[in-house]
């Protein structure tokens, strides 16, 4: 049997960065390869948002009036985009929690692999599956009459914001997955929907009782949804007379939320990955 | 301890899980290019020791160096110098065997072409080529064990840890693994292996450390360990009625308590120090015992193991 020597450890900062990026990319490829052996998971991720679009679009569509008038389905689409960016937290957490209990993590941890490669690879793969799910929603949205009205630049900006926020949320999912067992996670599923629904995603917050409205207005879901409505030129953006700050500046607010989440969750997740099981 | 000839060195390792003390002051020293076998009953702390030495678990106390680097402080350096096949399967069971090996090859930063060729070579050599493209979840227990082992053979690390490498393998696969380990050692690799098969330790290990209750309770070459419990004399009598008489003779000549095996008409006794074989035969003869077979033999490692780990600890005796 031929003998291959173990590589030597890179010493320069650039060398280590290149090493870590290569490892991260290997993990991305692994996570995407899982979709090949479990196509059901990808289909579920694509079908769920599509079902939401059709269900909410037609079930609620006729009953909910939009401030300033307009088509409810055009109002709804940014809400669904924003909502799926958030519910991704559970998809990520579940994959990570399943992975954490698998033997392969032990092998990863005993290999000369960048410590950050597994969480970065996981979140990297999430960007790709998240973008696919979003593409599926765009197609459904077009089918029910949603259109971006503000030109390609602002449309791309909206999707850029969605991807960024989804990425930050992914890191929250990694941390959650490393801290909570898979069985416990299943019990959290019913909680995530109220959290995303107490926002402006399905209905304007103007009609809510004051205490709920305050929560809804400051919910980060509302910021991204408002930013998307702004950038797509959807109806319902000019409803309230006195908007709270995040809704008056939704793009900046979404950027800030994303940065805050990343600053909190990236180091915490990487640290947790290194030390879990010690 | 900074001796470059010492590949693995541990002193006073302690590790506690809740109320279980898995390691209670484990010491170990393995010379470069040799095989050290860790033997011990279930729950002795062998796997925990391996996990600490491979940076997977942090010790609560004590120090350890592998390939010259501290397993806590320089864990990253250690990982560049070790290979590990843990006790439990550590493959991605949702990928095929081939995809697993390619992935690990990439994580060793082999060029893509080399990583692929290496995966194919190993699958071929260890008789897994036919199953290479099935996902690992569908493998039999022995196939999983094999693919797990070959993942730790993708590169030749300076120090290789194998936790029960051949458990569940058929005799042919076991022989192949033994050959591979010998090849690696000939190439300069240091191997630490745990095993429940004492013939495996006898075959492969240069030195054996017997672990019990989280500590090394005896160590040495297989021959040295066998010598500690001395040789045995076994007498097979023709007439089962003379078995008791034979036992009394053996007791008086050796001073040890004989074990009687009535079904095989055999009586055996361990011998410490020197006892004259001819005296023993003569005394049996004088007592009227006709022996079919009188044999002096060295104990097996199994007997050494049972002897060393069979005695209750002070705490157990007190309980
Ligand atoms: N992660 C853990 N959590 C709790 N207890 C543990 C853990 N790992 C090991 N132990 C305990 O530590 C002790 C030593 O376990 P270890 O796995 O090291 O034994 P071993 O010598 O490898 O046994 P075996 O021959 O059965 O593999 C056992 O009592 C075990 O229950
Ligand atoms: Mg074990």
mmCIF file of C-alpha atoms in Angstrom, chain A:
data_model
loop_
_atom_site.group_PDB
_atom_site.id
_atom_site.type_symbol
_atom_site.label_atom_id
_atom_site.label_comp_id
_atom_site.label_asym_id
_atom_site.label_seq_id
_atom_site.Cartn_x
_atom_site.Cartn_y
_atom_site.Cartn_z
ATOM 1 C CA UNK A 1 0.000 0.000 0.000
ATOM 2 C CA UNK A 2 1.346 3.392 -0.885
ATOM 3 C CA UNK A 3 1.905 5.902 1.850
ATOM 4 C CA UNK A 4 0.743 9.494 1.761
ATOM 5 C CA UNK A 5 2.139 11.853 4.344
ATOM 6 C CA UNK A 6 -0.047 14.064 6.467
ATOM 7 C CA UNK A 7 0.177 17.683 5.272
ATOM 8 C CA UNK A 8 2.142 20.210 7.246
ATOM 9 C CA UNK A 9 0.304 22.930 9.044
ATOM 10 C CA UNK A 10 0.261 26.278 7.227
ATOM 11 C CA UNK A 11 2.014 28.974 9.224
ATOM 12 C CA UNK A 12 1.059 32.222 7.513
ATOM 13 C CA UNK A 13 -2.268 33.894 8.161
ATOM 14 C CA UNK A 14 -3.096 33.739 4.458
ATOM 15 C CA UNK A 15 -2.183 30.067 4.364
ATOM 16 C CA UNK A 16 -4.456 29.295 7.284
ATOM 17 C CA UNK A 17 -7.283 31.279 5.790
ATOM 18 C CA UNK A 18 -6.955 29.395 2.521
ATOM 19 C CA UNK A 19 -6.908 26.137 4.503
ATOM 20 C CA UNK A 20 -10.054 27.097 6.411
ATOM 21 C CA UNK A 21 -11.854 28.169 3.235
ATOM 22 C CA UNK A 22 -11.000 24.894 1.510
ATOM 23 C CA UNK A 23 -12.314 22.947 4.529
ATOM 24 C CA UNK A 24 -15.460 25.056 4.633
ATOM 25 C CA UNK A 25 -16.057 24.384 0.950
ATOM 26 C CA UNK A 26 -15.601 20.641 1.523
ATOM 27 C CA UNK A 27 -18.297 20.787 4.217
ATOM 28 C CA UNK A 28 -20.602 22.779 1.911
ATOM 29 C CA UNK A 29 -20.223 20.063 -0.713
ATOM 30 C CA UNK A 30 -20.973 17.418 1.898
ATOM 31 C CA UNK A 31 -24.159 19.128 3.049
ATOM 32 C CA UNK A 32 -25.333 19.572 -0.511
ATOM 33 C CA UNK A 33 -24.516 15.922 -1.246
ATOM 34 C CA UNK A 34 -26.936 14.983 1.544
ATOM 35 C CA UNK A 35 -29.715 16.534 -0.515
ATOM 36 C CA UNK A 36 -28.818 14.091 -3.261
ATOM 37 C CA UNK A 37 -29.303 11.096 -0.965
ATOM 38 C CA UNK A 38 -32.348 12.634 0.737
ATOM 39 C CA UNK A 39 -34.180 14.485 -2.008
ATOM 40 C CA UNK A 40 -37.240 14.576 0.239
ATOM 41 C CA UNK A 41 -35.650 17.242 2.405
ATOM 42 C CA UNK A 42 -35.034 19.581 -0.523
ATOM 43 C CA UNK A 43 -38.520 19.003 -1.881
ATOM 44 C CA UNK A 44 -39.989 19.806 1.531
ATOM 45 C CA UNK A 45 -37.988 23.018 1.669
ATOM 46 C CA UNK A 46 -39.235 24.009 -1.776
ATOM 47 C CA UNK A 47 -42.824 22.878 -1.454
ATOM 48 C CA UNK A 48 -43.552 24.402 1.937
ATOM 49 C CA UNK A 49 -43.106 28.037 0.841
ATOM 50 C CA UNK A 50 -45.006 27.367 -2.367
ATOM 51 C CA UNK A 51 -47.934 25.983 -0.394
ATOM 52 C CA UNK A 52 -47.815 29.036 1.876
ATOM 53 C CA UNK A 53 -47.951 31.362 -1.119
ATOM 54 C CA UNK A 54 -51.005 29.670 -2.570
ATOM 55 C CA UNK A 55 -52.770 29.167 0.745
ATOM 56 C CA UNK A 56 -52.334 32.646 2.174
ATOM 57 C CA UNK A 57 -52.701 34.275 -1.219
ATOM 58 C CA UNK A 58 -56.085 32.791 -1.891
ATOM 59 C CA UNK A 59 -57.472 32.027 1.565
ATOM 60 C CA UNK A 60 -56.787 35.411 3.167
ATOM 61 C CA UNK A 61 -56.341 37.349 -0.005
ATOM 62 C CA UNK A 62 -59.919 38.416 -0.381
ATOM 63 C CA UNK A 63 -60.556 39.268 3.277
ATOM 64 C CA UNK A 64 -57.679 41.541 4.272
ATOM 65 C CA UNK A 65 -57.757 45.187 3.264
ATOM 66 C CA UNK A 66 -54.445 46.893 2.578
ATOM 67 C CA UNK A 67 -53.873 50.428 3.870
ATOM 68 C CA UNK A 68 -53.755 52.654 0.835
ATOM 69 C CA UNK A 69 -55.405 49.950 -1.242
ATOM 70 C CA UNK A 70 -53.781 47.456 -3.550
ATOM 71 C CA UNK A 71 -53.549 43.769 -4.265
ATOM 72 C CA UNK A 72 -53.196 41.641 -1.103
ATOM 73 C CA UNK A 73 -51.081 39.069 -2.893
ATOM 74 C CA UNK A 74 -48.545 41.743 -3.748
ATOM 75 C CA UNK A 75 -48.605 42.759 -0.118
ATOM 76 C CA UNK A 76 -48.248 39.160 1.012
ATOM 77 C CA UNK A 77 -45.208 38.076 -0.996
ATOM 78 C CA UNK A 78 -42.629 40.197 0.884
ATOM 79 C CA UNK A 79 -44.196 38.908 4.099
ATOM 80 C CA UNK A 80 -43.654 35.313 3.041
ATOM 81 C CA UNK A 81 -40.102 36.002 1.892
ATOM 82 C CA UNK A 82 -39.325 37.519 5.271
ATOM 83 C CA UNK A 83 -41.052 34.769 7.153
ATOM 84 C CA UNK A 84 -39.184 31.929 5.411
ATOM 85 C CA UNK A 85 -35.893 33.698 6.071
ATOM 86 C CA UNK A 86 -36.730 33.312 9.778
ATOM 87 C CA UNK A 87 -38.258 29.864 9.853
ATOM 88 C CA UNK A 88 -34.966 28.663 8.299
ATOM 89 C CA UNK A 89 -33.579 28.793 11.836
ATOM 90 C CA UNK A 90 -35.315 25.527 12.658
ATOM 91 C CA UNK A 91 -34.275 23.761 9.478
ATOM 92 C CA UNK A 92 -30.661 24.632 10.222
ATOM 93 C CA UNK A 93 -30.913 23.768 13.912
ATOM 94 C CA UNK A 94 -32.421 20.383 13.120
ATOM 95 C CA UNK A 95 -29.681 19.466 10.648
ATOM 96 C CA UNK A 96 -26.995 20.598 13.102
ATOM 97 C CA UNK A 97 -28.551 18.748 16.051
ATOM 98 C CA UNK A 98 -28.769 15.550 13.990
ATOM 99 C CA UNK A 99 -25.196 16.009 12.869
ATOM 100 C CA UNK A 100 -23.893 16.669 16.376
ATOM 101 C CA UNK A 101 -25.028 13.247 17.510
ATOM 102 C CA UNK A 102 -23.399 11.525 14.552
ATOM 103 C CA UNK A 103 -20.002 9.882 14.755
ATOM 104 C CA UNK A 104 -18.681 11.849 11.828
ATOM 105 C CA UNK A 105 -18.292 14.922 14.072
ATOM 106 C CA UNK A 106 -15.756 13.007 16.149
ATOM 107 C CA UNK A 107 -13.737 12.339 13.044
ATOM 108 C CA UNK A 108 -13.945 15.970 11.982
ATOM 109 C CA UNK A 109 -12.775 17.061 15.413
ATOM 110 C CA UNK A 110 -9.800 14.725 15.387
ATOM 111 C CA UNK A 111 -8.664 15.805 11.922
ATOM 112 C CA UNK A 112 -6.374 18.696 11.045
ATOM 113 C CA UNK A 113 -9.408 20.628 9.961
ATOM 114 C CA UNK A 114 -10.115 24.309 10.555
ATOM 115 C CA UNK A 115 -12.278 24.498 13.694
ATOM 116 C CA UNK A 116 -14.642 26.917 12.031
ATOM 117 C CA UNK A 117 -15.106 24.860 8.859
ATOM 118 C CA UNK A 118 -18.114 22.848 10.019
ATOM 119 C CA UNK A 119 -20.305 25.779 11.114
ATOM 120 C CA UNK A 120 -19.187 27.903 8.150
ATOM 121 C CA UNK A 121 -19.806 25.012 5.785
ATOM 122 C CA UNK A 122 -23.259 24.434 7.254
ATOM 123 C CA UNK A 123 -24.283 28.062 6.924
ATOM 124 C CA UNK A 124 -22.694 28.234 3.469
ATOM 125 C CA UNK A 125 -24.811 25.308 2.285
ATOM 126 C CA UNK A 126 -27.844 27.027 3.828
ATOM 127 C CA UNK A 127 -27.305 30.032 1.555
ATOM 128 C CA UNK A 128 -27.605 27.746 -1.446
ATOM 129 C CA UNK A 129 -30.674 25.820 -0.268
ATOM 130 C CA UNK A 130 -32.221 29.073 0.996
ATOM 131 C CA UNK A 131 -31.712 30.703 -2.397
ATOM 132 C CA UNK A 132 -33.305 27.702 -4.122
ATOM 133 C CA UNK A 133 -36.327 27.901 -1.831
ATOM 134 C CA UNK A 134 -36.571 31.612 -2.540
ATOM 135 C CA UNK A 135 -36.388 31.004 -6.289
ATOM 136 C CA UNK A 136 -39.269 28.561 -5.920
ATOM 137 C CA UNK A 137 -41.285 31.240 -4.111
ATOM 138 C CA UNK A 138 -40.514 33.816 -6.794
ATOM 139 C CA UNK A 139 -41.964 31.495 -9.410
ATOM 140 C CA UNK A 140 -45.122 30.962 -7.323
ATOM 141 C CA UNK A 141 -45.313 34.673 -6.622
ATOM 142 C CA UNK A 142 -45.232 35.467 -10.330
ATOM 143 C CA UNK A 143 -47.970 32.907 -10.880
ATOM 144 C CA UNK A 144 -50.316 34.653 -8.441
ATOM 145 C CA UNK A 145 -49.654 38.134 -9.752
ATOM 146 C CA UNK A 146 -46.810 39.515 -7.645
ATOM 147 C CA UNK A 147 -44.317 41.775 -9.443
ATOM 148 C CA UNK A 148 -41.375 43.910 -8.359
ATOM 149 C CA UNK A 149 -42.053 47.462 -9.565
ATOM 150 C CA UNK A 150 -38.875 49.342 -8.814
ATOM 151 C CA UNK A 151 -36.401 48.058 -11.388
ATOM 152 C CA UNK A 152 -33.690 45.390 -11.257
ATOM 153 C CA UNK A 153 -31.285 47.199 -8.913
ATOM 154 C CA UNK A 154 -33.778 47.591 -6.048
ATOM 155 C CA UNK A 155 -35.145 44.111 -6.679
ATOM 156 C CA UNK A 156 -31.675 42.626 -6.356
ATOM 157 C CA UNK A 157 -31.090 44.723 -3.251
ATOM 158 C CA UNK A 158 -34.201 43.199 -1.676
ATOM 159 C CA UNK A 159 -33.043 39.653 -2.394
ATOM 160 C CA UNK A 160 -29.560 40.554 -1.199
ATOM 161 C CA UNK A 161 -31.043 41.666 2.125
ATOM 162 C CA UNK A 162 -33.090 38.475 2.374
ATOM 163 C CA UNK A 163 -30.033 36.313 1.757
ATOM 164 C CA UNK A 164 -27.991 38.271 4.291
ATOM 165 C CA UNK A 165 -30.640 37.960 6.969
ATOM 166 C CA UNK A 166 -31.202 34.283 6.190
ATOM 167 C CA UNK A 167 -27.446 33.792 6.601
ATOM 168 C CA UNK A 168 -27.405 35.525 9.984
ATOM 169 C CA UNK A 169 -30.423 33.477 11.086
ATOM 170 C CA UNK A 170 -28.586 30.332 9.977
ATOM 171 C CA UNK A 171 -25.884 31.042 12.528
ATOM 172 C CA UNK A 172 -28.565 31.262 15.182
ATOM 173 C CA UNK A 173 -29.737 27.862 13.969
ATOM 174 C CA UNK A 174 -26.227 26.428 14.302
ATOM 175 C CA UNK A 175 -25.972 27.617 17.895
ATOM 176 C CA UNK A 176 -29.443 26.324 18.718
ATOM 177 C CA UNK A 177 -28.657 22.972 17.099
ATOM 178 C CA UNK A 178 -25.467 22.645 19.136
ATOM 179 C CA UNK A 179 -27.223 23.490 22.402
ATOM 180 C CA UNK A 180 -30.522 21.675 22.131
ATOM 181 C CA UNK A 181 -31.263 18.040 21.443
ATOM 182 C CA UNK A 182 -33.166 17.064 18.331
ATOM 183 C CA UNK A 183 -36.231 15.867 20.269
ATOM 184 C CA UNK A 184 -36.478 19.167 22.124
ATOM 185 C CA UNK A 185 -36.175 21.083 18.876
ATOM 186 C CA UNK A 186 -39.254 19.414 17.456
ATOM 187 C CA UNK A 187 -41.222 20.917 20.313
ATOM 188 C CA UNK A 188 -40.069 24.418 19.364
ATOM 189 C CA UNK A 189 -41.574 24.206 15.883
ATOM 190 C CA UNK A 190 -45.037 25.461 16.900
ATOM 191 C CA UNK A 191 -43.401 28.487 18.582
ATOM 192 C CA UNK A 192 -41.628 29.820 15.541
ATOM 193 C CA UNK A 193 -44.802 30.602 13.616
ATOM 194 C CA UNK A 194 -46.366 32.915 16.174
ATOM 195 C CA UNK A 195 -43.018 34.703 16.420
ATOM 196 C CA UNK A 196 -42.903 35.319 12.694
ATOM 197 C CA UNK A 197 -46.608 36.107 12.489
ATOM 198 C CA UNK A 198 -46.621 38.762 15.198
ATOM 199 C CA UNK A 199 -45.304 41.167 12.599
ATOM 200 C CA UNK A 200 -46.437 42.970 9.501
ATOM 201 C CA UNK A 201 -45.915 39.892 7.315
ATOM 202 C CA UNK A 202 -49.574 38.948 6.831
ATOM 203 C CA UNK A 203 -51.539 41.910 8.106
ATOM 204 C CA UNK A 204 -50.734 45.552 8.796
ATOM 205 C CA UNK A 205 -49.827 46.078 12.457
ATOM 206 C CA UNK A 206 -52.119 49.123 12.680
ATOM 207 C CA UNK A 207 -55.103 47.048 13.728
ATOM 208 C CA UNK A 208 -53.374 45.182 16.553
ATOM 209 C CA UNK A 209 -53.835 45.987 20.259
ATOM 210 C CA UNK A 210 -51.114 48.386 21.376
ATOM 211 C CA UNK A 211 -48.962 45.899 23.344
ATOM 212 C CA UNK A 212 -48.957 43.450 20.434
ATOM 213 C CA UNK A 213 -48.353 46.194 17.970
ATOM 214 C CA UNK A 214 -45.222 47.340 19.791
ATOM 215 C CA UNK A 215 -43.844 43.801 19.673
ATOM 216 C CA UNK A 216 -44.796 43.449 16.030
ATOM 217 C CA UNK A 217 -43.262 46.779 15.033
ATOM 218 C CA UNK A 218 -39.943 45.948 16.669
ATOM 219 C CA UNK A 219 -39.893 42.362 15.443
ATOM 220 C CA UNK A 220 -36.966 41.964 13.022
ATOM 221 C CA UNK A 221 -39.359 40.122 10.713
ATOM 222 C CA UNK A 222 -41.235 43.379 10.275
ATOM 223 C CA UNK A 223 -38.054 45.221 9.353
ATOM 224 C CA UNK A 224 -37.107 42.852 6.547
ATOM 225 C CA UNK A 225 -40.688 42.667 5.289
ATOM 226 C CA UNK A 226 -40.995 46.441 5.255
ATOM 227 C CA UNK A 227 -37.640 46.704 3.497
ATOM 228 C CA UNK A 228 -38.785 44.267 0.812
ATOM 229 C CA UNK A 229 -42.091 46.104 0.316
ATOM 230 C CA UNK A 230 -40.120 49.296 -0.043
ATOM 231 C CA UNK A 231 -37.680 47.861 -2.547
ATOM 232 C CA UNK A 232 -40.288 45.963 -4.564
ATOM 233 C CA UNK A 233 -42.676 48.905 -4.528
ATOM 234 C CA UNK A 234 -45.413 46.721 -3.045
ATOM 235 C CA UNK A 235 -48.623 48.201 -1.679
ATOM 236 C CA UNK A 236 -49.092 48.859 2.013
ATOM 237 C CA UNK A 237 -45.909 50.781 2.700
ATOM 238 C CA UNK A 238 -47.568 54.101 3.401
ATOM 239 C CA UNK A 239 -50.037 52.953 6.014
ATOM 240 C CA UNK A 240 -49.179 54.405 9.385
ATOM 241 C CA UNK A 241 -48.677 58.046 10.126
ATOM 242 C CA UNK A 242 -46.119 57.600 12.913
ATOM 243 C CA UNK A 243 -43.826 54.694 12.147
ATOM 244 C CA UNK A 244 -41.348 53.359 14.718
ATOM 245 C CA UNK A 245 -37.715 53.782 13.719
ATOM 246 C CA UNK A 246 -37.069 50.285 12.279
ATOM 247 C CA UNK A 247 -40.104 50.593 10.031
ATOM 248 C CA UNK A 248 -39.256 54.116 8.950
ATOM 249 C CA UNK A 249 -35.747 52.933 7.980
ATOM 250 C CA UNK A 250 -36.337 49.279 7.210
ATOM 251 C CA UNK A 251 -33.265 48.700 5.019
ATOM 252 C CA UNK A 252 -30.851 50.101 7.582
ATOM 253 C CA UNK A 253 -32.716 48.276 10.355
ATOM 254 C CA UNK A 254 -32.420 44.955 8.527
ATOM 255 C CA UNK A 255 -28.707 45.507 7.951
ATOM 256 C CA UNK A 256 -28.252 46.314 11.637
ATOM 257 C CA UNK A 257 -30.243 43.267 12.730
ATOM 258 C CA UNK A 258 -28.147 41.045 10.474
ATOM 259 C CA UNK A 259 -24.894 42.452 11.789
ATOM 260 C CA UNK A 260 -26.004 42.112 15.405
ATOM 261 C CA UNK A 261 -27.080 38.498 14.885
ATOM 262 C CA UNK A 262 -23.817 37.640 13.126
ATOM 263 C CA UNK A 263 -21.686 39.312 15.769
ATOM 264 C CA UNK A 264 -23.527 37.383 18.479
ATOM 265 C CA UNK A 265 -23.914 33.995 16.865
ATOM 266 C CA UNK A 266 -20.780 33.429 14.762
ATOM 267 C CA UNK A 267 -18.269 33.451 17.626
ATOM 268 C CA UNK A 268 -20.689 31.694 19.974
ATOM 269 C CA UNK A 269 -21.367 28.905 17.470
ATOM 270 C CA UNK A 270 -17.711 28.390 16.579
ATOM 271 C CA UNK A 271 -16.808 28.281 20.261
ATOM 272 C CA UNK A 272 -19.619 25.902 21.046
ATOM 273 C CA UNK A 273 -18.603 23.607 18.192
ATOM 274 C CA UNK A 274 -15.043 23.446 19.489
ATOM 275 C CA UNK A 275 -15.967 22.673 23.055
ATOM 276 C CA UNK A 276 -19.208 20.685 22.864
ATOM 277 C CA UNK A 277 -18.656 17.164 24.173
ATOM 278 C CA UNK A 278 -15.453 17.985 25.974
#
